[in-house]
mmCIF file of C-alpha atoms in Angstrom:
data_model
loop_
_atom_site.group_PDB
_atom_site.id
_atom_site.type_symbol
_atom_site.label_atom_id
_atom_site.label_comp_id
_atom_site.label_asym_id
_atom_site.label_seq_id
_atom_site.Cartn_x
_atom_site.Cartn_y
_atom_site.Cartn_z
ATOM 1 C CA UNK A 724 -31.370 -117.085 16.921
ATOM 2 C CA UNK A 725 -32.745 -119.490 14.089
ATOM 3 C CA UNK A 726 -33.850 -117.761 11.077
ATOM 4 C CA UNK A 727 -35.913 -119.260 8.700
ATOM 5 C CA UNK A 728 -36.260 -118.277 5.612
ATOM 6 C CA UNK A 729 -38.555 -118.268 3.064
ATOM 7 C CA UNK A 730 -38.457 -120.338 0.022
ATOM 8 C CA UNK A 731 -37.819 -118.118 -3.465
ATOM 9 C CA UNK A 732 -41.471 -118.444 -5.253
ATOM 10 C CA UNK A 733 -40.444 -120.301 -8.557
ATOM 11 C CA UNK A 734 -40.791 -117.743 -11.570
ATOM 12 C CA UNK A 735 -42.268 -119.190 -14.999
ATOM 13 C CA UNK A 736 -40.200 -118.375 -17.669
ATOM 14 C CA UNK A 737 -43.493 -118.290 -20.151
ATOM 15 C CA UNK A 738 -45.014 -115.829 -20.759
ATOM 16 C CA UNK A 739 -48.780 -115.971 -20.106
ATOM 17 C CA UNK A 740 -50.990 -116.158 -23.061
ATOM 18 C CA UNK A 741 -53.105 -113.367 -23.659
ATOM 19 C CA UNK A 742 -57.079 -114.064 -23.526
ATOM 20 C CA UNK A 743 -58.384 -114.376 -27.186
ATOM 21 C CA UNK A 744 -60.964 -111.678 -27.678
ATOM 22 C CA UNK A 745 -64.555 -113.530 -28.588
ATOM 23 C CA UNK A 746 -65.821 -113.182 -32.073
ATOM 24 C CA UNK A 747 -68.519 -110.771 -33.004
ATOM 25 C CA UNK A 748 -72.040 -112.749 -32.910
ATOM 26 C CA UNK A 749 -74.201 -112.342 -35.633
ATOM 27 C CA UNK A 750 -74.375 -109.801 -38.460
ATOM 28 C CA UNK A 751 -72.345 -107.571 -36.639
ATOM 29 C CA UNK A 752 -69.055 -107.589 -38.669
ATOM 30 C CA UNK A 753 -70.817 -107.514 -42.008
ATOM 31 C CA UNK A 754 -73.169 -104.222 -41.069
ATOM 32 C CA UNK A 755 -69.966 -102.506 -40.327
ATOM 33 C CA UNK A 756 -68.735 -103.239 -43.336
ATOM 34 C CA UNK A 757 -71.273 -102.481 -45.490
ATOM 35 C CA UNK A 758 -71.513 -99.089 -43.456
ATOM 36 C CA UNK A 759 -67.599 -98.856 -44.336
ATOM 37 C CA UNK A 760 -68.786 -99.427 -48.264
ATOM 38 C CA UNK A 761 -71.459 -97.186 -47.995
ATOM 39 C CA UNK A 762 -69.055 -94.250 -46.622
ATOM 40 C CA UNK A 763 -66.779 -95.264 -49.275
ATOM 41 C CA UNK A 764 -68.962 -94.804 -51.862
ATOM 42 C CA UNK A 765 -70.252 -91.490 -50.568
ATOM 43 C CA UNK A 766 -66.819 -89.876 -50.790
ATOM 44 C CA UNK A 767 -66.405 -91.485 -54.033
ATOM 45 C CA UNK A 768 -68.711 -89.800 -55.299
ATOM 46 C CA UNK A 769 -67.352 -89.072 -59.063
ATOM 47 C CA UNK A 770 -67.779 -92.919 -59.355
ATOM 48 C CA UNK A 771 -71.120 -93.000 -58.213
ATOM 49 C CA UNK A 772 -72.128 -89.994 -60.062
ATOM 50 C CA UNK A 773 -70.834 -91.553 -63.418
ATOM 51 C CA UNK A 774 -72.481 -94.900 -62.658
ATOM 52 C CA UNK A 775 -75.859 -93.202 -62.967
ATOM 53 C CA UNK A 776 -74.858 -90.576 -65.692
ATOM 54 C CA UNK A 777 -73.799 -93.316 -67.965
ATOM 55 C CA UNK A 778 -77.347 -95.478 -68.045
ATOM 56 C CA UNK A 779 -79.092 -91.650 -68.669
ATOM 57 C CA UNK A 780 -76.654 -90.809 -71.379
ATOM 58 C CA UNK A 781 -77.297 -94.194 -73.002
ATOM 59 C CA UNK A 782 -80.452 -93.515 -72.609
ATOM 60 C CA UNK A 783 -81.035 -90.021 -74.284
ATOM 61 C CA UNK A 784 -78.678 -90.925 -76.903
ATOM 62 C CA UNK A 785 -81.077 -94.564 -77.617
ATOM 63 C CA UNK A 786 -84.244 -92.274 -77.346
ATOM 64 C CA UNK A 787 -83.318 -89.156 -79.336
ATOM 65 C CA UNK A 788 -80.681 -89.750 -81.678
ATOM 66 C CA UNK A 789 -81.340 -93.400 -82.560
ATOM 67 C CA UNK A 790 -85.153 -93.548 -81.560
ATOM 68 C CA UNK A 791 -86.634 -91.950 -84.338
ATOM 69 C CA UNK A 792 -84.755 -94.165 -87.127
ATOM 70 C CA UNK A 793 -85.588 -97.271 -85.004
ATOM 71 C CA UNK A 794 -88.854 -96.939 -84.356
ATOM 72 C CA UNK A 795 -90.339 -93.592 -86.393
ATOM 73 C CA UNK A 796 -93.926 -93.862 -83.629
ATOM 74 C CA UNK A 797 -91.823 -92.676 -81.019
ATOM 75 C CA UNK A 798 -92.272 -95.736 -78.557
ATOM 76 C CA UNK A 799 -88.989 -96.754 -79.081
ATOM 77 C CA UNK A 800 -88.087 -95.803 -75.218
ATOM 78 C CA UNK A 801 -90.791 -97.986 -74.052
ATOM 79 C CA UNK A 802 -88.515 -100.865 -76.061
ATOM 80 C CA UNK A 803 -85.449 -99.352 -74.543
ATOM 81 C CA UNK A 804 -86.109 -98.729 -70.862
ATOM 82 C CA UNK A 805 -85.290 -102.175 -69.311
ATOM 83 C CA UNK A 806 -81.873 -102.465 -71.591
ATOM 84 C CA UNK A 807 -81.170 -99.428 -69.746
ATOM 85 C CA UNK A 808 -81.593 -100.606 -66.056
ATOM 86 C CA UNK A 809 -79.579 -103.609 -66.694
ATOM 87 C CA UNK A 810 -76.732 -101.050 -68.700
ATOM 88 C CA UNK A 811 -76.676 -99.209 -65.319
ATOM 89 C CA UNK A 812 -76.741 -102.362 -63.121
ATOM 90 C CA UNK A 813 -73.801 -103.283 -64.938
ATOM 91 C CA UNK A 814 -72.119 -99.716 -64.510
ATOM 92 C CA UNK A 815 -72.835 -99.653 -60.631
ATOM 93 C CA UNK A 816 -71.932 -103.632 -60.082
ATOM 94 C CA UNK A 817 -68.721 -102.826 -61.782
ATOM 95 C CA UNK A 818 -67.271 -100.596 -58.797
ATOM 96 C CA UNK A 819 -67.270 -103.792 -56.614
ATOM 97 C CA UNK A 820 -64.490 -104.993 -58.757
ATOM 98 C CA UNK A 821 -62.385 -102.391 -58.145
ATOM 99 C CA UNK A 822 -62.715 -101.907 -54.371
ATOM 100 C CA UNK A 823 -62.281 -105.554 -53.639
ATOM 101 C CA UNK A 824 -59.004 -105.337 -55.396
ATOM 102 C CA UNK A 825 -58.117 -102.592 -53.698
ATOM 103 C CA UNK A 826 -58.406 -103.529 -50.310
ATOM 104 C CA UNK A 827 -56.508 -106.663 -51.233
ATOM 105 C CA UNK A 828 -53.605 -104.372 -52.152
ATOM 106 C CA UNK A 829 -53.601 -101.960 -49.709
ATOM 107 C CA UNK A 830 -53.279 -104.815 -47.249
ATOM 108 C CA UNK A 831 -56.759 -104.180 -45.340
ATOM 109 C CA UNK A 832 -57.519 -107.720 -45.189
ATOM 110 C CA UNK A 833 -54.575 -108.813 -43.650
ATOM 111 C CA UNK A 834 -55.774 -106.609 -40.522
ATOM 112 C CA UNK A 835 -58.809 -107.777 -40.981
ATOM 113 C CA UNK A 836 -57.483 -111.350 -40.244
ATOM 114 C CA UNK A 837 -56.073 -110.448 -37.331
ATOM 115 C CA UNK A 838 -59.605 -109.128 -35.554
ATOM 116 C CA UNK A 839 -61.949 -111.310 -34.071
ATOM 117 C CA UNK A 840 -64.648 -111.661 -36.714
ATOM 118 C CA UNK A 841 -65.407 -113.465 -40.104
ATOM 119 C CA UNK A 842 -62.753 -112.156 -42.714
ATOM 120 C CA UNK A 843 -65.013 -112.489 -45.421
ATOM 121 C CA UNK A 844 -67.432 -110.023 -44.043
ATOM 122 C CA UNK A 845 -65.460 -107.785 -45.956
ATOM 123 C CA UNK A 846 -66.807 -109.183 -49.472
ATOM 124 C CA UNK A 847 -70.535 -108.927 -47.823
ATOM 125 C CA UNK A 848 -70.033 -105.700 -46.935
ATOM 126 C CA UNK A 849 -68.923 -104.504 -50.603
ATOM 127 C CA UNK A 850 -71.873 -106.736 -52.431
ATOM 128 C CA UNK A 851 -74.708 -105.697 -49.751
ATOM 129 C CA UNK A 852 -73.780 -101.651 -50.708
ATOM 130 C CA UNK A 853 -73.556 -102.123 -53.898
ATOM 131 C CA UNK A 854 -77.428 -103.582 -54.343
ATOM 132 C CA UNK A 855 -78.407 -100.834 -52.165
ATOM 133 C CA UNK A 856 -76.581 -97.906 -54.422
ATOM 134 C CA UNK A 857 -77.955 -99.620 -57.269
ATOM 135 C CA UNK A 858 -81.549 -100.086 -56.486
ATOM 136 C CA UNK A 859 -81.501 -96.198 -56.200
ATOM 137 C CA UNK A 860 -79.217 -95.135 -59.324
ATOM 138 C CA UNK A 861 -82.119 -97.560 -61.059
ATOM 139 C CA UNK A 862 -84.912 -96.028 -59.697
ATOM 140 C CA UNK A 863 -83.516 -92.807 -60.779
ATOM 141 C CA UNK A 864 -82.893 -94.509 -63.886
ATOM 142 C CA UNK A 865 -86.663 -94.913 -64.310
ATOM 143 C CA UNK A 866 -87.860 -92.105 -63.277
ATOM 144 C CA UNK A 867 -85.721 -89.965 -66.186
ATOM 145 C CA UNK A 868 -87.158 -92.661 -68.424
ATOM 146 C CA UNK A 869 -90.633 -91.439 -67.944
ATOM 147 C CA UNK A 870 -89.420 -87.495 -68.239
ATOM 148 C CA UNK A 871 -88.632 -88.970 -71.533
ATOM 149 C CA UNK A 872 -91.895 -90.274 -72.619
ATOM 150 C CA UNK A 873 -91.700 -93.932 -71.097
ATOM 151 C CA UNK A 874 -94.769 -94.956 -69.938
ATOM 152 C CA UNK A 875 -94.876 -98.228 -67.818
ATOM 153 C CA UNK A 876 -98.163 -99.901 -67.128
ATOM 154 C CA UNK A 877 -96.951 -102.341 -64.225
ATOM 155 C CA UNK A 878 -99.639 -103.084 -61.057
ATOM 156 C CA UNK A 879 -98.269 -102.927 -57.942
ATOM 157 C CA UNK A 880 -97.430 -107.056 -58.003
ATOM 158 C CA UNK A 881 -96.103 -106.275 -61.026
ATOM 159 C CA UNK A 882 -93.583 -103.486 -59.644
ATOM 160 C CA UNK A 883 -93.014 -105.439 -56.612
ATOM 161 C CA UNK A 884 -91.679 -108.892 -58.650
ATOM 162 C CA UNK A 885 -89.586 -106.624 -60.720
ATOM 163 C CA UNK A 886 -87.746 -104.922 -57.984
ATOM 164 C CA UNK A 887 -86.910 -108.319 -56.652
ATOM 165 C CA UNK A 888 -85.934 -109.835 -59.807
ATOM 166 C CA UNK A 889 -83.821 -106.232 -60.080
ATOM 167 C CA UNK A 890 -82.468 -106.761 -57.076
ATOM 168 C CA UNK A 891 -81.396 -110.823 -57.600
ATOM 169 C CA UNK A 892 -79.994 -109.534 -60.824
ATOM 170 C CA UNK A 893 -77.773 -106.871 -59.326
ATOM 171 C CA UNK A 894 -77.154 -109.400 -56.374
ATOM 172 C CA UNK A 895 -75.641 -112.285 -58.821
ATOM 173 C CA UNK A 896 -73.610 -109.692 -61.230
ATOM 174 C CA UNK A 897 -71.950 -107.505 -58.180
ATOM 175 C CA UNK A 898 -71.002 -110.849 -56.686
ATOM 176 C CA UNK A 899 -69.416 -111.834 -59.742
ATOM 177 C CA UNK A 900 -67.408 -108.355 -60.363
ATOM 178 C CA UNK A 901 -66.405 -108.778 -56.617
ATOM 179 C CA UNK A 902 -64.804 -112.374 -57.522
ATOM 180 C CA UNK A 903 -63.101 -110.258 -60.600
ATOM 181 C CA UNK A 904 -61.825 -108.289 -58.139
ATOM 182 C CA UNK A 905 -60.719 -110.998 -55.800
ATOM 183 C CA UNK A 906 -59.042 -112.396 -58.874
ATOM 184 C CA UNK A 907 -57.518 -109.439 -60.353
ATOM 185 C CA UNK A 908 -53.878 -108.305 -59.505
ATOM 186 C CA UNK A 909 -54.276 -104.654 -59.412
ATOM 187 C CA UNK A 910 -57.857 -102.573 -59.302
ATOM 188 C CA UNK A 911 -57.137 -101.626 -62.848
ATOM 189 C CA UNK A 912 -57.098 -105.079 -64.482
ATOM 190 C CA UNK A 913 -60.386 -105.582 -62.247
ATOM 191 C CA UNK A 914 -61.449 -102.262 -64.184
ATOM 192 C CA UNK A 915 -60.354 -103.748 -67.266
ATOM 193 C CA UNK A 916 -61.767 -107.157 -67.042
ATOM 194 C CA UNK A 917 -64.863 -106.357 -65.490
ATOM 195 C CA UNK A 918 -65.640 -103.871 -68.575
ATOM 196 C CA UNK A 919 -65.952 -106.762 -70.702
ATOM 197 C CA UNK A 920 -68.802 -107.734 -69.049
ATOM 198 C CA UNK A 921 -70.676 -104.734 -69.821
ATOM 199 C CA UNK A 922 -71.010 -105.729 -73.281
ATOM 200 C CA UNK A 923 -73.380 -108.283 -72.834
ATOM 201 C CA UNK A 924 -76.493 -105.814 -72.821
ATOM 202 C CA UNK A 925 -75.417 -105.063 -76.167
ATOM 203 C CA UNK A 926 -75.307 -108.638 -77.381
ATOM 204 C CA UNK A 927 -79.301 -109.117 -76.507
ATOM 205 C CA UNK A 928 -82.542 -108.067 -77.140
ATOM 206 C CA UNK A 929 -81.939 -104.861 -74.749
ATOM 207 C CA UNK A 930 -81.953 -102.558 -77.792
ATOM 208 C CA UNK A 931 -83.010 -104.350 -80.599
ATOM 209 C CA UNK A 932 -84.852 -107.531 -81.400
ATOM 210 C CA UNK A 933 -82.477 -110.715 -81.846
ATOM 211 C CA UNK A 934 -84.648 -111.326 -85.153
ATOM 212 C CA UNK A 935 -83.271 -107.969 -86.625
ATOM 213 C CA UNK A 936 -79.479 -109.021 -86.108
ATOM 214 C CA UNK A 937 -77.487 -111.759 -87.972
ATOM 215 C CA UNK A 938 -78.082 -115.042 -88.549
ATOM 216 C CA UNK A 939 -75.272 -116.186 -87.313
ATOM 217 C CA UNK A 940 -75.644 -113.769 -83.864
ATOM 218 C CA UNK A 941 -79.288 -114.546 -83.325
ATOM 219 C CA UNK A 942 -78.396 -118.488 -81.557
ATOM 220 C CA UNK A 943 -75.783 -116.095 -79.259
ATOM 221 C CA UNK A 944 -78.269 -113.582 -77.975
ATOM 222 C CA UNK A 945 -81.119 -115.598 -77.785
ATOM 223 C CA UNK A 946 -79.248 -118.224 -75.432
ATOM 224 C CA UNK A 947 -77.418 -115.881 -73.641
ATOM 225 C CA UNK A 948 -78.305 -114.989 -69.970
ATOM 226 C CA UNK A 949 -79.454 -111.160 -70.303
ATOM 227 C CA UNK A 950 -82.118 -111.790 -73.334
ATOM 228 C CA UNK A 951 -84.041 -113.325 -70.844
ATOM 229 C CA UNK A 952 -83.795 -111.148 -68.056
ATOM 230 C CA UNK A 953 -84.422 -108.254 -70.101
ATOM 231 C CA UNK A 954 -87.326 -109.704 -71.875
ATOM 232 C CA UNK A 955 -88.921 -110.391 -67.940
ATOM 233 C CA UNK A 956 -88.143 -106.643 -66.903
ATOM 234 C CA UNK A 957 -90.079 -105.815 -70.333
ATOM 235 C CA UNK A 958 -93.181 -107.975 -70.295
ATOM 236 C CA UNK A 959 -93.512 -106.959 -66.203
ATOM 237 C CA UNK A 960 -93.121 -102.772 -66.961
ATOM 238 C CA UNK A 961 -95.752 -103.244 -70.181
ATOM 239 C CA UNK A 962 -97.964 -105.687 -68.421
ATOM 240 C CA UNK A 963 -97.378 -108.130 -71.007
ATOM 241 C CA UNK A 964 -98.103 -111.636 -69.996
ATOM 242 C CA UNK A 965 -94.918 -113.917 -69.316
ATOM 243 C CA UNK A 966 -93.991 -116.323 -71.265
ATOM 244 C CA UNK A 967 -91.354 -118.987 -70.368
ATOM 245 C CA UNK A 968 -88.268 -116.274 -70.175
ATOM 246 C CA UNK A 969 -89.067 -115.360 -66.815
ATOM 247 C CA UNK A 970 -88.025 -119.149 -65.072
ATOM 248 C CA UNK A 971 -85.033 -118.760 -67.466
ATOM 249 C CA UNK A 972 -84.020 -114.844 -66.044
ATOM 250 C CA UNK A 973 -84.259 -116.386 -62.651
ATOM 251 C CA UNK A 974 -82.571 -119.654 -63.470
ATOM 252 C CA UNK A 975 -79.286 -117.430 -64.879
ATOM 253 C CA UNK A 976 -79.224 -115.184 -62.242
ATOM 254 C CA UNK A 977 -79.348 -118.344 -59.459
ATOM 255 C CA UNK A 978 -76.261 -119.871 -61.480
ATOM 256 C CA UNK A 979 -74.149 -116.760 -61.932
ATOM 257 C CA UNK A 980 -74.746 -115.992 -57.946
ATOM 258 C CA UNK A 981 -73.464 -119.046 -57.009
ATOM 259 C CA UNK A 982 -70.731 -119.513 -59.622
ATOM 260 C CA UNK A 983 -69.879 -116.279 -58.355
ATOM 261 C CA UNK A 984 -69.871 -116.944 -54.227
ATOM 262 C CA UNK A 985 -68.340 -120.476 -54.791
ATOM 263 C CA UNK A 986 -65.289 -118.525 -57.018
ATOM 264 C CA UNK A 987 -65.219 -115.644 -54.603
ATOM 265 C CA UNK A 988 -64.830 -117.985 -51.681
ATOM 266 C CA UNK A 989 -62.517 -120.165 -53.007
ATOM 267 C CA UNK A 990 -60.413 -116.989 -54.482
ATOM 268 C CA UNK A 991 -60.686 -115.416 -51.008
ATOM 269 C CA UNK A 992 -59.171 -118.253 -48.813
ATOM 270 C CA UNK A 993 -56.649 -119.022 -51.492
ATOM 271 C CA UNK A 994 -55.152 -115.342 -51.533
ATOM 272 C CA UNK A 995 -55.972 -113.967 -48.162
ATOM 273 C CA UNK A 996 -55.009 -117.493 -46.379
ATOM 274 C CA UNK A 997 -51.178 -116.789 -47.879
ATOM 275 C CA UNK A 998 -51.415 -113.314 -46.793
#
């Protein structure tokens, strides 16, 4: 009896590839990050808390212990209101620095490279909550400033182009502390560095008039990029009319955002590509 037998089926030795998972279309990636942010920064919340107590303290400290020898009329907090948003801009932006360098250290964007989406959502995510925690601590901000006598006289348009010149402002600084961050090697040097930055209110016209300082100060904080912003945020709360500083507060914060996202990407491929 002939028996035929089969041929053995040939076995490949390599192993089959597994199926790449598709990327996430859209904005998807980025609104779970800035959900993850926004979580972050709930159960933070001594951070948060301090990032609006700060502005007030400046704030009632400007209005009631220096007020009355800087302007004896009492409308010194009318004079000192929009120093004080950008103070607390400044205070909330500065957070950003300090997460981003975190979650470089703690190795979450190395599994972030590994999922199928944009790494760099991660940096949108962080920037995106921070204007949104900011836009409230400010209007918080504004609304103890009027418990304390300030009195704006804004019309709606008014209101409405200084929340969105509020909002570019925060946009452009947070971006820039998240580049700090990005460029820091631990979240405490992005602490450290970033605080520097938070002197620049004090180097305008946020508190005092750049005629009433030095001679040799007044070319600094005239020409520097918060005079101008503040001076916009002034005229638009008092219903002054604006004079050429409001082209340059735009202008400055256009350049610092992009000096800002071109540094932060750049910063971002170079240390989480070697990662």
């Amino acid at each position: 009896m002939n028996t035929t037998l089969a041929a053995p089926r040939a076995v490949s030795s390599t192993p089959s590839s597994p199926t790449p998972r598709p990327r996430l279309r859209g904005f998807t990636a980025e609104a779970v990050f800035v959900g993850r942010s926004l979580r972050h920064s709930l159960r933070d919340g001594e951070s948060l808390l301090m990032a609006i107590m700060l502005p007030v303290m400046l704030m009632l400290m400007f209005t009631w212990v220096f007020g009355g020898a800087i302007d004896p009329s009492g409308a010194y907090v009318d004079y000192v209101v929009p120093g004080i948003i950008l103070t607390c801009a400044g205070f909330g932006a500065s957070s950003t620095a300090v997460y981003v360098a975190n979650d470089m250290r703690t190795g979450i964007i190395d599994r972030i490279r590994t999922m199928p989406l944009r790494a760099g959502a991660v940096l949108t995510g962080h920037v995106v909550a921070s204007v949104l925690r900011n836009l409230i601590a400010t209007a918080i901000v504004i609304g103890v400033g009027v418990l304390v006598g300030f009195r704006p006289t804004a019309n709606l348009g008014e209101w409405i182009a200084l929340a969105s010149l509020i909002a570019l402002y925060i946009l452009a600084i947070t971006y820039l502390f998240a580049a700090i961050g990005l460029a820091a090697g631990s979240p405490e040097g992005a602490n450290g560095y970033g605080f520097i930055l938070l002197f620049l209110p004090y180097l305008s016209s946020a508190f005092v008039p750049v005629a009433s300082m030095p001679e040799w100060l007044q070319p600094i904080a005239a020409n520097q990029p918060i005079t101008p912003i503040v001076e916009t945020i002034r005229a638009l709360l008092m219903d002054t009319p604006l004079q050429g500083e409001a082209w340059w507060a735009i202008g400055w914060c256009l350049v610092i955002l992009l000096i800002a996202v071109t540094w932060g990407a750049w910063l971002f491929r170079r240390k989480a590509g070697r990662r």
